[in-house]
Coordinates of N, CA and C in Angstrom, one line a residue:
Chain A
X1 N -9.9 -7.4 -18.3 CA -9.0 -6.4 -17.7 C -8.5 -6.9 -16.4
X2 N -7.2 -6.9 -16.2 CA -6.7 -7.4 -14.9 C -7.0 -6.4 -13.8
X3 N -7.6 -6.9 -12.7 CA -8.0 -6.0 -11.7 C -8.3 -6.7 -10.4
X4 N -8.3 -5.9 -9.3 CA -8.7 -6.3 -8.0 C -10.0 -5.5 -7.7
X5 N -11.1 -6.2 -7.3 CA -12.3 -5.6 -7.0 C -12.7 -5.8 -5.5
X6 N -13.3 -4.8 -5.0 CA -13.8 -4.8 -3.6 C -15.2 -4.4 -3.5
X7 N -16.0 -5.1 -2.6 CA -17.4 -4.7 -2.4 C -17.7 -4.8 -0.9
X8 N -18.5 -3.9 -0.3 CA -18.9 -2.7 -1.0 C -17.8 -1.6 -1.1
X9 N -18.1 -0.5 -1.8 CA -17.1 0.6 -1.8 C -17.3 1.5 -0.6
X10 N -18.5 1.6 -0.2 CA -18.9 2.5 1.0 C -19.8 1.7 1.9
X11 N -19.6 1.8 3.2 CA -20.5 1.1 4.1 C -20.6 1.9 5.4
X12 N -21.8 2.1 5.8 CA -22.0 2.7 7.2 C -22.8 1.7 8.0
X13 N -22.3 1.3 9.1 CA -22.9 0.3 9.9 C -22.9 0.7 11.4
X14 N -23.4 -0.2 12.2 CA -23.5 0.1 13.6 C -22.6 -0.9 14.4
X15 N -22.2 -0.5 15.6 CA -21.4 -1.3 16.4 C -22.0 -2.7 16.6
X16 N -21.2 -3.7 16.4 CA -21.6 -5.1 16.7 C -22.2 -5.8 15.6
X17 N -22.6 -5.2 14.5 CA -23.2 -5.9 13.4 C -22.2 -6.4 12.4
X18 N -22.1 -7.7 12.4 CA -21.1 -8.4 11.6 C -21.2 -8.0 10.1
X19 N -20.0 -7.9 9.5 CA -20.0 -7.5 8.1 C -18.8 -8.2 7.4
X20 N -18.9 -8.3 6.1 CA -17.9 -8.9 5.3 C -17.6 -8.0 4.1
X21 N -16.3 -7.7 3.9 CA -15.9 -6.9 2.7 C -15.2 -7.9 1.8
X22 N -15.7 -8.0 0.6 CA -15.2 -9.0 -0.3 C -14.1 -8.4 -1.2
X23 N -13.2 -9.3 -1.6 CA -12.0 -8.9 -2.4 C -11.8 -10.0 -3.4
X24 N -11.7 -9.7 -4.7 CA -11.5 -10.7 -5.7 C -10.5 -10.2 -6.7
X25 N -9.6 -11.1 -7.2 CA -8.6 -10.7 -8.2 C -8.7 -11.7 -9.3
X26 N -8.5 -11.2 -10.6 CA -8.6 -12.1 -11.7 C -7.3 -12.3 -12.4
X27 N -6.2 -12.2 -11.7 CA -4.8 -12.3 -12.2 C -4.1 -13.6 -11.8
X28 N -4.8 -14.5 -11.1 CA -4.3 -15.7 -10.7 C -3.1 -15.5 -9.7
X29 N -3.2 -14.4 -9.0 CA -2.1 -14.1 -8.0 C -2.2 -15.0 -6.8
X30 N -1.0 -15.4 -6.3 CA -0.9 -16.2 -5.1 C -1.1 -15.4 -3.8
X31 N -0.5 -14.2 -3.8 CA -0.4 -13.4 -2.6 C -1.5 -12.4 -2.6
X32 N -2.2 -12.3 -1.4 CA -3.3 -11.3 -1.2 C -3.1 -10.7 0.2
X33 N -3.6 -9.5 0.3 CA -3.3 -8.8 1.6 C -4.4 -7.8 1.8
X34 N -4.7 -7.5 3.1 CA -5.6 -6.4 3.5 C -4.9 -5.4 4.3
X35 N -5.2 -4.1 3.9 CA -4.6 -3.0 4.6 C -5.7 -2.1 5.1
X36 N -5.5 -1.3 6.1 CA -6.3 -0.2 6.5 C -5.5 1.1 6.5
X37 N -6.1 2.2 6.1 CA -5.4 3.4 6.0 C -6.1 4.5 6.8
X38 N -5.4 5.1 7.7 CA -5.9 6.1 8.6 C -5.0 7.3 8.5
X39 N -5.6 8.5 8.7 CA -4.8 9.8 8.6 C -3.6 9.8 9.6
X40 N -2.4 10.1 9.1 CA -1.3 10.1 10.0 C -0.6 8.8 10.3
X41 N -1.3 7.7 10.0 CA -0.8 6.4 10.3 C -0.4 5.6 9.0
X42 N -0.8 6.0 7.9 CA -0.4 5.4 6.7 C -1.2 4.1 6.5
X43 N -0.6 3.3 5.6 CA -1.2 1.9 5.3 C -0.6 0.9 6.3
X44 N -1.5 0.2 6.9 CA -1.1 -0.8 7.9 C -1.7 -2.1 7.5
X45 N -0.9 -3.2 7.5 CA -1.3 -4.5 7.0 C -2.1 -5.2 8.1
X46 N -3.3 -5.7 7.7 CA -4.2 -6.4 8.7 C -3.9 -7.9 8.7
X47 N -4.1 -8.5 7.5 CA -3.8 -9.9 7.3 C -3.3 -10.1 5.9
X48 N -2.6 -11.2 5.7 CA -2.2 -11.5 4.3 C -2.3 -13.0 4.1
X49 N -2.2 -13.4 2.9 CA -2.3 -14.8 2.5 C -1.4 -15.1 1.4
X50 N -0.6 -16.2 1.6 CA 0.4 -16.5 0.5 C -0.1 -17.6 -0.4
X51 N -1.3 -18.2 -0.1 CA -1.9 -19.1 -1.1 C -3.2 -19.6 -0.4
X52 N -3.9 -20.4 -1.1 CA -5.2 -21.0 -0.6 C -4.9 -21.6 0.7
X53 N -5.8 -21.3 1.7 CA -5.7 -21.9 3.0 C -4.5 -21.5 3.8
X54 N -3.7 -20.5 3.3 CA -2.5 -20.1 4.1 C -2.7 -18.6 4.4
X55 N -3.0 -18.3 5.6 CA -3.2 -16.9 6.0 C -2.3 -16.6 7.2
X56 N -2.0 -15.3 7.4 CA -1.2 -14.9 8.6 C -1.5 -13.5 9.0
X57 N -1.2 -13.2 10.3 CA -1.5 -11.8 10.8 C -0.5 -10.8 10.3
X58 N -1.0 -9.6 10.0 CA -0.1 -8.5 9.7 C 0.1 -7.7 11.0
X59 N 0.2 -6.4 10.9 CA 0.5 -5.6 12.0 C -0.7 -5.2 12.9
X60 N -1.9 -5.2 12.4 CA -3.1 -4.8 13.1 C -4.2 -5.8 12.9
X61 N -4.1 -7.1 13.3 CA -5.1 -8.1 13.1 C -6.3 -8.1 14.0
X62 N -6.2 -7.4 15.2 CA -7.2 -7.5 16.2 C -8.5 -7.0 15.7
X63 N -9.6 -7.9 15.9 CA -10.9 -7.5 15.5 C -11.3 -7.9 14.1
X64 N -10.4 -8.6 13.4 CA -10.6 -9.0 12.0 C -10.4 -10.5 11.8
X65 N -11.1 -11.0 10.8 CA -10.8 -12.4 10.4 C -10.7 -12.4 8.9
X66 N -10.0 -13.4 8.3 CA -10.0 -13.6 6.9 C -10.1 -15.1 6.6
X67 N -10.3 -15.3 5.3 CA -10.3 -16.7 4.9 C -9.8 -16.7 3.4
X68 N -9.2 -17.8 3.0 CA -8.8 -17.9 1.6 C -9.1 -19.4 1.1
X69 N -10.3 -19.5 0.7 CA -10.8 -20.8 0.3 C -10.6 -21.0 -1.2
X70 N -10.6 -19.9 -1.9 CA -10.3 -20.0 -3.4 C -9.1 -19.0 -3.6
X71 N -8.4 -19.2 -4.7 CA -7.3 -18.4 -5.0 C -7.7 -17.0 -5.3
X72 N -8.8 -16.8 -5.9 CA -9.2 -15.4 -6.4 C -9.8 -14.6 -5.3
X73 N -10.3 -15.2 -4.2 CA -11.1 -14.4 -3.2 C -10.4 -14.4 -1.9
X74 N -10.5 -13.2 -1.2 CA -9.9 -13.0 0.1 C -10.8 -12.1 0.9
X75 N -11.9 -12.6 1.5 CA -12.8 -11.7 2.2 C -12.3 -11.3 3.6
X76 N -12.6 -10.1 4.0 CA -12.3 -9.6 5.3 C -13.5 -9.5 6.1
X77 N -13.5 -10.1 7.3 CA -14.7 -10.3 8.2 C -14.5 -9.5 9.4
X78 N -15.5 -8.7 9.8 CA -15.5 -8.0 11.0 C -16.6 -8.6 11.8
X79 N -16.3 -9.4 12.8 CA -17.4 -10.2 13.5 C -18.2 -9.2 14.4
X80 N -17.6 -8.2 15.0 CA -18.3 -7.3 15.9 C -17.6 -5.9 15.7
X81 N -18.0 -5.2 14.7 CA -17.3 -4.0 14.4 C -17.4 -2.9 15.5
X82 N -16.4 -2.1 15.7 CA -16.4 -1.1 16.7 C -16.0 0.2 16.0
X83 N -16.3 1.4 16.6 CA -16.0 2.7 16.0 C -14.5 2.8 15.6
X84 N -13.6 2.2 16.3 CA -12.2 2.3 16.0 C -11.8 1.6 14.7
X85 N -12.7 0.9 14.2 CA -12.5 0.2 12.9 C -13.0 1.0 11.7
X86 N -13.5 2.2 12.0 CA -13.8 3.2 10.9 C -12.5 3.5 10.2
X87 N -12.5 3.3 8.9 CA -11.2 3.4 8.2 C -11.5 3.2 6.7
X88 N -10.4 3.4 5.9 CA -10.4 3.1 4.5 C -9.6 1.8 4.3
X89 N -10.2 0.8 3.7 CA -9.6 -0.5 3.6 C -9.3 -0.8 2.2
X90 N -8.1 -1.3 2.0 CA -7.6 -1.7 0.7 C -7.2 -3.2 0.7
X91 N -7.6 -3.9 -0.4 CA -7.2 -5.2 -0.7 C -6.1 -5.1 -1.7
X92 N -5.1 -6.0 -1.7 CA -4.1 -6.0 -2.7 C -3.7 -7.4 -3.0
X93 N -3.1 -7.6 -4.3 CA -2.7 -8.9 -4.6 C -1.4 -8.8 -5.4
X94 N -0.5 -9.8 -5.4 CA 0.7 -9.8 -6.2 C 0.9 -11.2 -6.6
X95 N 1.8 -11.4 -7.7 CA 2.1 -12.7 -8.3 C 2.6 -13.6 -7.2
X96 N 3.6 -13.2 -6.5 CA 4.2 -14.0 -5.4 C 4.2 -13.3 -4.1
X97 N 5.3 -13.4 -3.4 CA 5.3 -12.8 -2.1 C 5.6 -11.3 -2.2
X98 N 5.7 -10.7 -1.0 CA 5.7 -9.2 -1.0 C 6.7 -8.5 -1.8
X99 N 7.7 -9.2 -2.4 CA 8.7 -8.5 -3.2 C 8.3 -8.2 -4.6
X100 N 7.1 -8.6 -4.9 CA 6.5 -8.3 -6.2 C 5.5 -7.1 -6.1
X101 N 5.3 -6.4 -7.2 CA 4.4 -5.3 -7.3 C 3.1 -5.7 -6.8
X102 N 2.5 -4.9 -5.9 CA 1.1 -5.2 -5.4 C 0.1 -4.4 -6.2
X103 N -1.0 -5.0 -6.6 CA -2.1 -4.4 -7.2 C -3.2 -4.1 -6.2
X104 N -3.6 -2.9 -6.1 CA -4.6 -2.6 -5.1 C -6.0 -2.5 -5.6
X105 N -7.0 -2.9 -4.8 CA -8.4 -2.6 -5.2 C -8.7 -1.2 -4.9
X106 N -9.9 -0.8 -5.3 CA -10.3 0.6 -5.2 C -10.6 1.2 -3.8
X107 N -10.6 0.3 -2.9 CA -10.8 0.7 -1.5 C -12.3 0.6 -1.0
X108 N -12.5 0.4 0.3 CA -13.8 0.4 0.9 C -13.7 1.3 2.1
X109 N -14.6 2.3 2.0 CA -14.7 3.3 3.1 C -15.7 2.8 4.1
X110 N -15.3 2.4 5.3 CA -16.2 1.9 6.3 C -16.3 2.9 7.5
X111 N -17.6 3.1 7.8 CA -17.9 3.9 9.0 C -18.7 3.1 10.0
X112 N -18.2 3.0 11.2 CA -18.9 2.3 12.3 C -19.4 3.3 13.3
X113 N -20.7 3.3 13.5 CA -21.2 4.3 14.5 C -21.7 3.6 15.8
Chain B
X1 N 11.3 -4.3 14.5 CA 10.3 -3.5 13.9 C 11.0 -2.6 12.8
X2 N 10.2 -1.7 12.2 CA 10.7 -0.8 11.2 C 10.4 0.6 11.5
X3 N 11.3 1.5 11.1 CA 11.1 2.9 11.3 C 11.3 3.6 9.9
X4 N 10.3 4.2 9.5 CA 10.3 4.8 8.1 C 10.0 6.3 8.3
X5 N 10.8 7.2 7.7 CA 10.7 8.6 7.8 C 10.6 9.3 6.5
X6 N 9.6 10.0 6.2 CA 9.5 10.8 5.0 C 8.8 12.1 5.3
X7 N 9.1 13.2 4.6 CA 8.4 14.5 4.9 C 6.9 14.3 4.7
X8 N 6.2 15.1 5.5 CA 4.7 15.0 5.5 C 4.2 15.6 4.2
X9 N 4.7 16.8 3.9 CA 4.1 17.6 2.8 C 5.3 18.3 2.0
X10 N 5.1 18.5 0.7 CA 6.0 19.2 -0.1 C 5.2 20.0 -1.1
X11 N 5.7 21.1 -1.6 CA 5.0 21.9 -2.6 C 6.1 22.2 -3.7
X12 N 5.7 22.1 -4.9 CA 6.6 22.4 -6.0 C 5.8 23.0 -7.2
X13 N 6.5 23.6 -8.1 CA 5.9 24.3 -9.2 C 5.9 23.5 -10.4
X14 N 4.8 23.6 -11.2 CA 4.7 22.9 -12.5 C 6.0 23.1 -13.3
X15 N 6.5 22.0 -13.9 CA 7.7 22.1 -14.7 C 9.0 21.9 -13.9
X16 N 8.9 22.0 -12.6 CA 10.1 21.9 -11.8 C 10.5 20.4 -11.5
X17 N 11.6 20.3 -10.8 CA 12.0 19.0 -10.3 C 11.9 18.9 -8.8
X18 N 11.4 17.8 -8.3 CA 11.3 17.6 -6.8 C 11.8 16.3 -6.4
X19 N 12.5 16.3 -5.2 CA 13.0 15.1 -4.7 C 12.4 14.7 -3.4
X20 N 11.8 13.6 -3.2 CA 11.1 13.1 -2.0 C 12.0 12.1 -1.3
X21 N 12.4 12.4 -0.1 CA 13.4 11.5 0.6 C 12.7 10.5 1.5
X22 N 13.3 9.4 1.7 CA 12.8 8.4 2.6 C 14.0 7.8 3.3
X23 N 14.0 7.8 4.6 CA 15.0 7.0 5.4 C 14.3 5.9 6.2
X24 N 15.0 4.8 6.3 CA 14.3 3.7 7.0 C 15.4 2.9 7.8
X25 N 14.8 2.3 8.8 CA 15.6 1.4 9.7 C 14.9 0.1 9.7
X26 N 15.4 -1.0 9.3 CA 14.7 -2.2 9.2 C 15.7 -3.4 9.3
X27 N 15.3 -4.5 9.7 CA 16.1 -5.7 9.7 C 15.7 -6.6 8.5
X28 N 16.7 -7.3 7.9 CA 16.3 -8.2 6.8 C 15.9 -7.4 5.6
X29 N 16.5 -6.3 5.3 CA 16.0 -5.5 4.1 C 16.3 -6.2 2.8
X30 N 15.3 -6.2 1.9 CA 15.5 -6.8 0.6 C 15.4 -5.7 -0.5
X31 N 14.5 -4.8 -0.4 CA 14.4 -3.8 -1.4 C 13.4 -2.7 -0.9
X32 N 13.2 -1.7 -1.8 CA 12.3 -0.6 -1.4 C 11.3 -0.2 -2.5
X33 N 10.0 -0.2 -2.2 CA 9.0 0.2 -3.1 C 8.7 1.7 -3.0
X34 N 8.3 2.3 -4.1 CA 7.6 3.6 -4.1 C 6.2 3.4 -4.8
X35 N 5.2 3.9 -4.1 CA 3.9 3.9 -4.7 C 3.3 5.4 -4.7
X36 N 2.5 5.6 -5.7 CA 1.8 6.9 -5.8 C 0.3 6.7 -5.4
X37 N -0.2 7.6 -4.7 CA -1.6 7.5 -4.3 C -2.3 8.9 -4.4
X38 N -3.2 9.0 -5.4 CA -4.1 10.2 -5.5 C -5.1 10.1 -4.4
X39 N -5.6 11.3 -4.0 CA -6.5 11.4 -2.9 C -7.8 10.6 -3.2
X40 N -8.1 9.7 -2.3 CA -9.3 8.9 -2.4 C -9.2 7.7 -3.3
X41 N -8.0 7.5 -3.8 CA -7.8 6.4 -4.7 C -6.8 5.3 -4.2
X42 N -6.7 4.2 -4.9 CA -5.8 3.2 -4.5 C -4.3 3.6 -4.8
X43 N -3.4 3.1 -4.1 CA -2.0 3.2 -4.4 C -1.6 2.5 -5.7
X44 N -0.7 3.1 -6.5 CA -0.3 2.4 -7.7 C 1.2 2.4 -7.7
X45 N 1.8 1.3 -8.2 CA 3.2 1.0 -8.2 C 4.0 2.0 -9.0
X46 N 5.1 2.5 -8.5 CA 6.0 3.3 -9.3 C 7.3 2.6 -9.5
X47 N 8.0 2.1 -8.5 CA 9.3 1.5 -8.6 C 9.6 0.6 -7.5
X48 N 10.6 -0.3 -7.8 CA 11.1 -1.2 -6.7 C 12.6 -1.2 -6.9
X49 N 13.4 -0.8 -5.9 CA 14.8 -0.8 -6.0 C 15.4 -1.9 -5.1
X50 N 16.2 -2.7 -5.6 CA 16.9 -3.8 -4.9 C 18.4 -3.4 -4.7
X51 N 19.0 -2.9 -5.8 CA 20.4 -2.6 -5.8 C 20.6 -1.1 -5.5
X52 N 21.8 -0.8 -5.0 CA 22.2 0.6 -4.9 C 22.2 1.3 -6.2
X53 N 21.8 2.6 -6.2 CA 21.9 3.4 -7.4 C 20.6 4.0 -7.8
X54 N 20.7 4.6 -9.0 CA 19.5 5.3 -9.5 C 18.9 4.5 -10.7
X55 N 17.6 4.4 -10.6 CA 16.8 3.7 -11.7 C 15.9 4.7 -12.3
X56 N 15.9 4.9 -13.6 CA 15.1 5.9 -14.2 C 14.0 5.3 -15.0
X57 N 12.8 5.9 -14.9 CA 11.7 5.4 -15.6 C 10.9 6.6 -16.1
X58 N 11.2 7.1 -17.2 CA 10.5 8.3 -17.7 C 10.8 9.5 -16.9
X59 N 9.7 10.2 -16.5 CA 9.9 11.4 -15.6 C 10.3 11.1 -14.2
X60 N 10.1 9.8 -13.8 CA 10.3 9.4 -12.4 C 11.6 8.6 -12.3
X61 N 12.4 8.9 -11.3 CA 13.6 8.1 -11.0 C 13.6 7.8 -9.5
X62 N 14.2 6.6 -9.2 CA 14.3 6.3 -7.7 C 15.7 5.8 -7.4
X63 N 16.2 6.3 -6.3 CA 17.5 6.0 -5.8 C 17.5 5.2 -4.5
X64 N 18.5 4.4 -4.4 CA 18.6 3.6 -3.1 C 20.1 3.5 -2.7
X65 N 20.3 3.7 -1.4 CA 21.5 3.4 -0.7 C 21.3 2.5 0.4
X66 N 21.6 1.3 0.2 CA 21.3 0.3 1.3 C 22.1 0.5 2.5
X67 N 23.4 0.9 2.4 CA 24.2 1.1 3.5 C 23.8 2.3 4.4
X68 N 23.1 3.3 3.8 CA 22.7 4.5 4.5 C 21.2 4.4 4.9
X69 N 20.5 3.3 4.5 CA 19.1 3.2 4.8 C 18.3 4.4 4.2
X70 N 18.6 4.7 2.9 CA 18.1 6.0 2.3 C 17.7 5.7 0.9
X71 N 16.5 6.4 0.6 CA 16.0 6.3 -0.8 C 15.4 7.7 -1.1
X72 N 15.4 8.0 -2.4 CA 14.6 9.1 -2.8 C 13.9 8.9 -4.1
X73 N 12.8 9.6 -4.3 CA 12.1 9.6 -5.6 C 12.2 10.9 -6.2
X74 N 12.6 10.9 -7.5 CA 12.9 12.2 -8.2 C 11.8 12.3 -9.3
X75 N 11.1 13.4 -9.2 CA 10.1 13.7 -10.2 C 10.5 14.9 -11.1
X76 N 10.6 14.7 -12.4 CA 11.1 15.8 -13.2 C 9.9 16.3 -14.0
X77 N 10.0 17.5 -14.5 CA 9.0 18.1 -15.4 C 7.6 18.0 -14.8
X78 N 7.5 18.4 -13.6 CA 6.3 18.2 -12.8 C 5.1 18.7 -13.6
X79 N 4.0 17.9 -13.4 CA 2.7 18.2 -14.0 C 1.7 18.3 -12.9
X80 N 0.6 18.9 -13.1 CA -0.4 19.1 -12.1 C -0.9 17.7 -11.6
X81 N -1.0 16.8 -12.5 CA -1.5 15.4 -12.2 C -0.5 14.7 -11.2
X82 N 0.6 15.2 -11.0 CA 1.6 14.6 -10.1 C 1.2 14.9 -8.6
X83 N 0.3 15.8 -8.5 CA -0.2 16.1 -7.1 C -0.8 14.9 -6.5
X84 N -0.2 14.3 -5.5 CA -0.6 13.0 -4.9 C 0.3 12.8 -3.7
X85 N 0.0 11.7 -3.0 CA 0.9 11.2 -1.9 C 1.8 10.2 -2.5
X86 N 3.1 10.2 -2.0 CA 4.1 9.2 -2.4 C 4.5 8.4 -1.2
X87 N 4.3 7.1 -1.3 CA 4.5 6.2 -0.2 C 5.8 5.4 -0.4
X88 N 6.6 5.4 0.6 CA 7.9 4.7 0.6 C 7.6 3.4 1.4
X89 N 8.1 2.2 0.9 CA 7.8 1.0 1.6 C 8.9 0.0 1.5
X90 N 9.7 -0.1 2.6 CA 10.8 -1.1 2.6 C 10.2 -2.5 2.6
X91 N 10.8 -3.4 1.9 CA 10.4 -4.8 1.9 C 11.5 -5.7 2.6
X92 N 11.1 -6.4 3.6 CA 12.1 -7.2 4.3 C 12.3 -8.6 3.8
X93 N 11.3 -9.1 3.0 CA 11.4 -10.5 2.6 C 11.0 -11.5 3.6
X94 N 10.7 -11.0 4.8 CA 10.3 -11.9 5.9 C 8.8 -12.0 5.9
X95 N 8.3 -13.2 5.7 CA 6.8 -13.4 5.7 C 6.1 -12.4 4.9
X96 N 6.7 -12.1 3.7 CA 6.0 -11.2 2.8 C 5.7 -9.8 3.4
X97 N 6.6 -9.3 4.2 CA 6.3 -8.1 5.0 C 6.6 -6.9 4.2
X98 N 5.6 -6.1 3.9 CA 5.7 -4.8 3.3 C 5.1 -3.8 4.2
X99 N 6.0 -2.9 4.7 CA 5.5 -1.8 5.6 C 5.6 -0.5 4.9
X100 N 4.5 0.3 4.9 CA 4.5 1.6 4.3 C 4.8 2.7 5.2
X101 N 5.5 3.7 4.7 CA 5.6 5.0 5.5 C 4.3 5.7 5.4
X102 N 4.2 6.8 6.1 CA 2.9 7.6 6.2 C 2.7 8.4 4.9
X103 N 3.7 8.5 4.1 CA 3.6 9.1 2.8 C 3.9 10.6 2.8
X104 N 4.3 11.1 1.7 CA 4.6 12.5 1.5 C 3.5 13.1 0.5
X105 N 2.8 14.1 1.0 CA 1.8 14.7 0.1 C 2.4 15.8 -0.7
X106 N 2.4 15.6 -2.0 CA 3.0 16.6 -2.9 C 1.9 17.4 -3.6
X107 N 2.1 18.7 -3.5 CA 1.2 19.6 -4.2 C 1.9 20.4 -5.3
X108 N 1.5 20.2 -6.5 CA 2.1 20.9 -7.6 C 1.3 22.2 -7.9
X109 N 1.9 23.3 -8.0 CA 1.2 24.6 -8.2 C 1.6 25.2 -9.5
X110 N 0.8 26.1 -10.0 CA 1.1 26.8 -11.3 C 2.2 27.8 -11.1

């Protein structure tokens, strides 16, 4: 089954404790992206990657890191999480660049206390 | 930058027709996506309009006017399962930039 998976689905952590949210797709898609979704603000892009070893900042990259060492994986790293990073995070992938339909993962609900 | 405007909430009756509007101001516009998102779930693709006009896909249709910076999503024969948020997302084609509006939450009632 073609899908985008994320782990964990739910996470409660404390300020400053490094964490990684994994994202994997099995569709051989070149393009992957991370979004956060907050009430009243909609989906905002954090980082995106157009292929292996090619990543770039989205609209709200501060406090986040990403890497794309393999085509299928695109982990999101929070080196020192803060309460303002409490949010619902989505990973997405598409065949090519943003003009193609994006397939979203199920989401990761992160709470930073 | 981009400016995207859609109504925050709408209510409609089961079996009716509803139109959700989206206006946008953006540079380098290539096309416009509509996504559906049920509460607590991931967005799912509905449509992508590149050319002016109406595109129909079953009960859902999407319209685009590039010159007016305007799009709408038309939902016919509404069903309870259509209760969801509908996200408008212009695509600029620049650095794979897809920007989402804040979404319109549609509630379908009996």
